[in-house]
Structure formats: C-alpha cells, structure tokens
Backbone as XML, in Angstrom:
<?xml version="1.0"?>
<chain id="A" units="angstrom">
  <residue number="1" name="GLU">
    <atom name="N" x="28.075" y="-11.190" z="54.013"/>
    <atom name="CA" x="28.902" y="-10.724" z="55.114"/>
    <atom name="C" x="29.885" y="-9.667" z="54.627"/>
  </residue>
  <residue number="2" name="ALA">
    <atom name="N" x="30.365" y="-9.811" z="53.407"/>
    <atom name="CA" x="31.318" y="-8.840" z="52.868"/>
    <atom name="C" x="30.690" y="-7.454" z="52.777"/>
  </residue>
  <residue number="3" name="LEU">
    <atom name="N" x="29.425" y="-7.398" z="52.350"/>
    <atom name="CA" x="28.763" y="-6.100" z="52.263"/>
    <atom name="C" x="28.580" y="-5.474" z="53.638"/>
  </residue>
  <residue number="4" name="CYS">
    <atom name="N" x="28.369" y="-6.286" z="54.647"/>
    <atom name="CA" x="28.240" y="-5.763" z="56.017"/>
    <atom name="C" x="29.544" y="-5.136" z="56.488"/>
  </residue>
  <residue number="5" name="HIS">
    <atom name="N" x="30.652" y="-5.742" z="56.099"/>
    <atom name="CA" x="31.950" y="-5.191" z="56.484"/>
    <atom name="C" x="32.245" y="-3.902" z="55.734"/>
  </residue>
  <residue number="6" name="LEU">
    <atom name="N" x="31.741" y="-3.797" z="54.519"/>
    <atom name="CA" x="31.957" y="-2.585" z="53.724"/>
    <atom name="C" x="31.069" y="-1.430" z="54.175"/>
  </residue>
  <residue number="7" name="ALA">
    <atom name="N" x="29.890" y="-1.732" z="54.644"/>
    <atom name="CA" x="28.883" y="-0.717" z="54.940"/>
    <atom name="C" x="29.397" y="0.460" z="55.766"/>
  </residue>
  <residue number="8" name="PRO">
    <atom name="N" x="30.118" y="0.241" z="56.867"/>
    <atom name="CA" x="30.551" y="1.391" z="57.666"/>
    <atom name="C" x="31.539" y="2.311" z="56.942"/>
  </residue>
  <residue number="9" name="HIS">
    <atom name="N" x="32.135" y="1.837" z="55.892"/>
    <atom name="CA" x="33.143" y="2.610" z="55.178"/>
    <atom name="C" x="32.593" y="3.334" z="53.954"/>
  </residue>
  <residue number="10" name="LEU">
    <atom name="N" x="31.309" y="3.154" z="53.695"/>
    <atom name="CA" x="30.693" y="3.754" z="52.513"/>
    <atom name="C" x="30.215" y="5.170" z="52.805"/>
  </residue>
  <residue number="11" name="PRO">
    <atom name="N" x="30.230" y="6.013" z="51.787"/>
    <atom name="CA" x="29.633" y="7.341" z="51.958"/>
    <atom name="C" x="28.139" y="7.192" z="52.262"/>
  </residue>
  <residue number="12" name="ALA">
    <atom name="N" x="27.608" y="8.105" z="53.022"/>
    <atom name="CA" x="26.210" y="8.038" z="53.457"/>
    <atom name="C" x="25.247" y="7.868" z="52.290"/>
  </residue>
  <residue number="13" name="GLU">
    <atom name="N" x="25.540" y="8.516" z="51.162"/>
    <atom name="CA" x="24.619" y="8.447" z="50.026"/>
    <atom name="C" x="24.570" y="7.057" z="49.391"/>
  </residue>
  <residue number="14" name="LEU">
    <atom name="N" x="25.580" y="6.231" z="49.617"/>
    <atom name="CA" x="25.584" y="4.863" z="49.084"/>
    <atom name="C" x="25.136" y="3.826" z="50.109"/>
  </residue>
  <residue number="15" name="MET">
    <atom name="N" x="25.263" y="4.168" z="51.361"/>
    <atom name="CA" x="25.018" y="3.225" z="52.452"/>
    <atom name="C" x="23.632" y="2.582" z="52.367"/>
  </residue>
  <residue number="16" name="ALA">
    <atom name="N" x="22.582" y="3.376" z="52.233"/>
    <atom name="CA" x="21.219" y="2.832" z="52.233"/>
    <atom name="C" x="21.010" y="1.847" z="51.089"/>
  </residue>
  <residue number="17" name="ALA">
    <atom name="N" x="21.490" y="2.182" z="49.914"/>
    <atom name="CA" x="21.306" y="1.305" z="48.756"/>
    <atom name="C" x="22.064" y="-0.006" z="48.931"/>
  </residue>
  <residue number="18" name="VAL">
    <atom name="N" x="23.283" y="0.067" z="49.435"/>
    <atom name="CA" x="24.096" y="-1.138" z="49.627"/>
    <atom name="C" x="23.490" y="-2.026" z="50.706"/>
  </residue>
  <residue number="19" name="VAL">
    <atom name="N" x="23.017" y="-1.425" z="51.767"/>
    <atom name="CA" x="22.406" y="-2.207" z="52.847"/>
    <atom name="C" x="21.131" y="-2.902" z="52.350"/>
  </residue>
  <residue number="20" name="GLN">
    <atom name="N" x="20.334" y="-2.214" z="51.554"/>
    <atom name="CA" x="19.121" y="-2.831" z="51.014"/>
    <atom name="C" x="19.476" y="-3.962" z="50.042"/>
  </residue>
  <residue number="21" name="GLU">
    <atom name="N" x="20.520" y="-3.764" z="49.259"/>
    <atom name="CA" x="20.990" y="-4.824" z="48.357"/>
    <atom name="C" x="21.457" y="-6.034" z="49.162"/>
  </residue>
  <residue number="22" name="ALA">
    <atom name="N" x="22.181" y="-5.777" z="50.237"/>
    <atom name="CA" x="22.654" y="-6.867" z="51.092"/>
    <atom name="C" x="21.487" y="-7.616" z="51.725"/>
  </residue>
  <residue number="23" name="LEU">
    <atom name="N" x="20.430" y="-6.901" z="52.071"/>
    <atom name="CA" x="19.248" y="-7.544" z="52.655"/>
    <atom name="C" x="18.586" y="-8.488" z="51.648"/>
  </residue>
  <residue number="24" name="VAL">
    <atom name="N" x="18.477" y="-8.056" z="50.410"/>
    <atom name="CA" x="17.921" y="-8.912" z="49.349"/>
    <atom name="C" x="18.783" y="-10.163" z="49.189"/>
  </residue>
  <residue number="25" name="ILE">
    <atom name="N" x="20.083" y="-9.972" z="49.166"/>
    <atom name="CA" x="21.010" y="-11.106" z="49.017"/>
    <atom name="C" x="20.899" y="-12.044" z="50.213"/>
  </residue>
  <residue number="26" name="ALA">
    <atom name="N" x="20.873" y="-11.491" z="51.419"/>
    <atom name="CA" x="20.776" y="-12.317" z="52.630"/>
    <atom name="C" x="19.505" y="-13.163" z="52.607"/>
  </residue>
  <residue number="27" name="ARG">
    <atom name="N" x="18.413" y="-12.563" z="52.197"/>
    <atom name="CA" x="17.141" y="-13.294" z="52.163"/>
    <atom name="C" x="17.118" y="-14.385" z="51.101"/>
  </residue>
  <residue number="28" name="SER">
    <atom name="N" x="18.008" y="-14.313" z="50.139"/>
    <atom name="CA" x="18.038" y="-15.323" z="49.072"/>
    <atom name="C" x="18.932" y="-16.512" z="49.405"/>
  </residue>
  <residue number="29" name="ILE">
    <atom name="N" x="19.629" y="-16.460" z="50.510"/>
    <atom name="CA" x="20.516" y="-17.561" z="50.915"/>
    <atom name="C" x="19.653" y="-18.770" z="51.275"/>
  </residue>
  <residue number="30" name="ARG">
    <atom name="N" x="19.953" y="-19.894" z="50.657"/>
    <atom name="CA" x="19.122" y="-21.092" z="50.853"/>
    <atom name="C" x="19.352" y="-21.784" z="52.191"/>
  </residue>
  <residue number="31" name="ASP">
    <atom name="N" x="20.586" y="-21.827" z="52.631"/>
    <atom name="CA" x="20.904" y="-22.484" z="53.899"/>
    <atom name="C" x="20.391" y="-21.620" z="55.053"/>
  </residue>
  <residue number="32" name="GLU">
    <atom name="N" x="19.503" y="-22.181" z="55.871"/>
    <atom name="CA" x="18.867" y="-21.408" z="56.933"/>
    <atom name="C" x="19.875" y="-20.833" z="57.921"/>
  </residue>
  <residue number="33" name="PHE">
    <atom name="N" x="20.850" y="-21.630" z="58.347"/>
    <atom name="CA" x="21.837" y="-21.146" z="59.310"/>
    <atom name="C" x="22.602" y="-19.953" z="58.732"/>
  </residue>
  <residue number="34" name="SER">
    <atom name="N" x="23.033" y="-20.077" z="57.492"/>
    <atom name="CA" x="23.782" y="-18.994" z="56.846"/>
    <atom name="C" x="22.904" y="-17.762" z="56.646"/>
  </residue>
  <residue number="35" name="ARG">
    <atom name="N" x="21.619" y="-17.975" z="56.351"/>
    <atom name="CA" x="20.697" y="-16.843" z="56.182"/>
    <atom name="C" x="20.513" y="-16.096" z="57.501"/>
  </residue>
  <residue number="36" name="VAL">
    <atom name="N" x="20.332" y="-16.840" z="58.595"/>
    <atom name="CA" x="20.193" y="-16.212" z="59.911"/>
    <atom name="C" x="21.458" y="-15.428" z="60.249"/>
  </residue>
  <residue number="37" name="GLU">
    <atom name="N" x="22.597" y="-16.026" z="60.013"/>
    <atom name="CA" x="23.870" y="-15.367" z="60.296"/>
    <atom name="C" x="24.002" y="-14.064" z="59.492"/>
  </residue>
  <residue number="38" name="ALA">
    <atom name="N" x="23.655" y="-14.113" z="58.222"/>
    <atom name="CA" x="23.750" y="-12.919" z="57.369"/>
    <atom name="C" x="22.785" y="-11.836" z="57.843"/>
  </residue>
  <residue number="39" name="LEU">
    <atom name="N" x="21.566" y="-12.210" z="58.170"/>
    <atom name="CA" x="20.592" y="-11.232" z="58.641"/>
    <atom name="C" x="21.030" y="-10.596" z="59.956"/>
  </residue>
  <residue number="40" name="CYS">
    <atom name="N" x="21.617" y="-11.387" z="60.841"/>
    <atom name="CA" x="22.098" y="-10.857" z="62.125"/>
    <atom name="C" x="23.279" y="-9.906" z="61.936"/>
  </residue>
  <residue number="41" name="HIS">
    <atom name="N" x="24.155" y="-10.221" z="61.004"/>
    <atom name="CA" x="25.277" y="-9.313" z="60.711"/>
    <atom name="C" x="24.777" y="-8.014" z="60.086"/>
  </residue>
  <residue number="42" name="LEU">
    <atom name="N" x="23.732" y="-8.118" z="59.323"/>
    <atom name="CA" x="23.202" y="-6.971" z="58.604"/>
    <atom name="C" x="22.362" y="-6.052" z="59.489"/>
  </residue>
  <residue number="43" name="ALA">
    <atom name="N" x="21.663" y="-6.608" z="60.452"/>
    <atom name="CA" x="20.708" y="-5.859" z="61.277"/>
    <atom name="C" x="21.254" y="-4.544" z="61.840"/>
  </residue>
  <residue number="44" name="PRO">
    <atom name="N" x="22.458" y="-4.496" z="62.389"/>
    <atom name="CA" x="22.938" y="-3.223" z="62.949"/>
    <atom name="C" x="23.081" y="-2.098" z="61.926"/>
  </residue>
  <residue number="45" name="HIS">
    <atom name="N" x="23.146" y="-2.446" z="60.663"/>
    <atom name="CA" x="23.341" y="-1.450" z="59.611"/>
    <atom name="C" x="22.024" y="-0.988" z="58.980"/>
  </residue>
  <residue number="46" name="LEU">
    <atom name="N" x="20.924" y="-1.595" z="59.388"/>
    <atom name="CA" x="19.616" y="-1.264" z="58.823"/>
    <atom name="C" x="19.036" y="-0.018" z="59.476"/>
  </residue>
  <residue number="47" name="PRO">
    <atom name="N" x="18.150" y="0.666" z="58.746"/>
    <atom name="CA" x="17.435" y="1.778" z="59.363"/>
    <atom name="C" x="16.623" y="1.260" z="60.551"/>
  </residue>
  <residue number="48" name="THR">
    <atom name="N" x="16.447" y="2.103" z="61.536"/>
    <atom name="CA" x="15.749" y="1.723" z="62.765"/>
    <atom name="C" x="14.410" y="1.056" z="62.497"/>
  </residue>
  <residue number="49" name="GLU">
    <atom name="N" x="13.666" y="1.577" z="61.526"/>
    <atom name="CA" x="12.333" y="1.035" z="61.263"/>
    <atom name="C" x="12.361" y="-0.366" z="60.665"/>
  </residue>
  <residue number="50" name="GLN">
    <atom name="N" x="13.511" y="-0.850" z="60.200"/>
    <atom name="CA" x="13.622" y="-2.202" z="59.630"/>
    <atom name="C" x="14.254" y="-3.202" z="60.587"/>
  </residue>
  <residue number="51" name="LYS">
    <atom name="N" x="14.993" y="-2.733" z="61.556"/>
    <atom name="CA" x="15.762" y="-3.634" z="62.430"/>
    <atom name="C" x="14.905" y="-4.694" z="63.102"/>
  </residue>
  <residue number="52" name="ALA">
    <atom name="N" x="13.842" y="-4.272" z="63.766"/>
    <atom name="CA" x="13.022" y="-5.222" z="64.522"/>
    <atom name="C" x="12.448" y="-6.304" z="63.620"/>
  </residue>
  <residue number="53" name="ALA">
    <atom name="N" x="11.972" y="-5.916" z="62.446"/>
    <atom name="CA" x="11.380" y="-6.886" z="61.526"/>
    <atom name="C" x="12.415" y="-7.898" z="61.047"/>
  </residue>
  <residue number="54" name="VAL">
    <atom name="N" x="13.623" y="-7.438" z="60.763"/>
    <atom name="CA" x="14.674" y="-8.346" z="60.280"/>
    <atom name="C" x="15.133" y="-9.265" z="61.409"/>
  </residue>
  <residue number="55" name="ILE">
    <atom name="N" x="15.210" y="-8.757" z="62.614"/>
    <atom name="CA" x="15.587" y="-9.600" z="63.756"/>
    <atom name="C" x="14.497" y="-10.646" z="64.001"/>
  </residue>
  <residue number="56" name="GLN">
    <atom name="N" x="13.234" y="-10.258" z="63.903"/>
    <atom name="CA" x="12.132" y="-11.217" z="64.044"/>
    <atom name="C" x="12.182" y="-12.271" z="62.942"/>
  </residue>
  <residue number="57" name="GLU">
    <atom name="N" x="12.519" y="-11.836" z="61.732"/>
    <atom name="CA" x="12.648" y="-12.761" z="60.601"/>
    <atom name="C" x="13.757" y="-13.781" z="60.874"/>
  </residue>
  <residue number="58" name="ALA">
    <atom name="N" x="14.899" y="-13.300" z="61.346"/>
    <atom name="CA" x="16.023" y="-14.191" z="61.659"/>
    <atom name="C" x="15.649" y="-15.162" z="62.775"/>
  </residue>
  <residue number="59" name="LEU">
    <atom name="N" x="14.939" y="-14.671" z="63.777"/>
    <atom name="CA" x="14.509" y="-15.525" z="64.888"/>
    <atom name="C" x="13.558" y="-16.619" z="64.404"/>
  </residue>
  <residue number="60" name="ALA">
    <atom name="N" x="12.631" y="-16.263" z="63.543"/>
    <atom name="CA" x="11.683" y="-17.251" z="63.008"/>
    <atom name="C" x="12.413" y="-18.316" z="62.198"/>
  </residue>
  <residue number="61" name="ILE">
    <atom name="N" x="13.384" y="-17.893" z="61.409"/>
    <atom name="CA" x="14.159" y="-18.860" z="60.618"/>
    <atom name="C" x="14.962" y="-19.763" z="61.545"/>
  </residue>
  <residue number="62" name="ALA">
    <atom name="N" x="15.597" y="-19.166" z="62.546"/>
    <atom name="CA" x="16.396" y="-19.951" z="63.493"/>
    <atom name="C" x="15.533" y="-20.999" z="64.194"/>
  </residue>
  <residue number="63" name="ARG">
    <atom name="N" x="14.340" y="-20.617" z="64.565"/>
    <atom name="CA" x="13.433" y="-21.555" z="65.241"/>
    <atom name="C" x="13.004" y="-22.694" z="64.329"/>
  </residue>
  <residue number="64" name="SER">
    <atom name="N" x="13.037" y="-22.463" z="63.024"/>
    <atom name="CA" x="12.610" y="-23.496" z="62.081"/>
    <atom name="C" x="13.728" y="-24.472" z="61.698"/>
  </residue>
  <residue number="65" name="ILE">
    <atom name="N" x="14.944" y="-24.197" z="62.143"/>
    <atom name="CA" x="16.061" y="-25.086" z="61.837"/>
    <atom name="C" x="15.874" y="-26.383" z="62.615"/>
  </residue>
  <residue number="66" name="ARG">
    <atom name="N" x="15.861" y="-27.494" z="61.897"/>
    <atom name="CA" x="15.560" y="-28.789" z="62.530"/>
    <atom name="C" x="16.716" y="-29.329" z="63.363"/>
  </residue>
  <residue number="67" name="ASP">
    <atom name="N" x="17.927" y="-29.081" z="62.939"/>
    <atom name="CA" x="19.101" y="-29.568" z="63.662"/>
    <atom name="C" x="19.336" y="-28.676" z="64.879"/>
  </residue>
  <residue number="68" name="GLU">
    <atom name="N" x="19.054" y="-29.217" z="66.067"/>
    <atom name="CA" x="19.160" y="-28.427" z="67.299"/>
    <atom name="C" x="20.543" y="-27.835" z="67.504"/>
  </residue>
  <residue number="69" name="SER">
    <atom name="N" x="21.575" y="-28.543" z="67.107"/>
    <atom name="CA" x="22.934" y="-28.035" z="67.303"/>
    <atom name="C" x="23.199" y="-26.796" z="66.452"/>
  </residue>
  <residue number="70" name="MET">
    <atom name="N" x="22.485" y="-26.663" z="65.344"/>
    <atom name="CA" x="22.648" y="-25.501" z="64.474"/>
    <atom name="C" x="21.832" y="-24.311" z="64.964"/>
  </residue>
  <residue number="71" name="ARG">
    <atom name="N" x="20.839" y="-24.556" z="65.819"/>
    <atom name="CA" x="20.009" y="-23.471" z="66.354"/>
    <atom name="C" x="20.707" y="-22.697" z="67.455"/>
  </residue>
  <residue number="72" name="MET">
    <atom name="N" x="21.686" y="-23.271" z="68.075"/>
    <atom name="CA" x="22.348" y="-22.635" z="69.207"/>
    <atom name="C" x="23.178" y="-21.479" z="68.806"/>
  </residue>
</chain>
C-alpha cells in the first residue's frame, strides 16, 4: 500500500518500475484478503493493458476466500 501512495509522486521514468515491483510484492502476500486489497489499490496505477488482468486476478482471489464476511 505504501508503494501505491508513493506512485503518483514519482517521476515518470521511475513510475513503471515501482508499480511493477509493487505488483510482485502484492502477489506475494499470503493472506488472501490483504492480497486482494493490495491488488485493488495498485490497479489504478497499472498500465491500461494490465489493469483488467489484475482486477480479474483480485476477483478470483476474493471469490476463493472461505470466510464470507471477509469477501464483502
């Protein structure tokens, strides 16, 4: 989440690399709820061609969460 907050303040030449690094980190989060949250925070900062895939990934993870209260 910290990298997502930094992203808008980065120079354009660093933005893509930082966003891709954040995506790798988000995908490595073990807790499904936290991973979905990180991917959703990150999605607006991704290149257009990656957004849909990351949102679909987050949706699939959210659907796999067994605790219904955490899926909401």
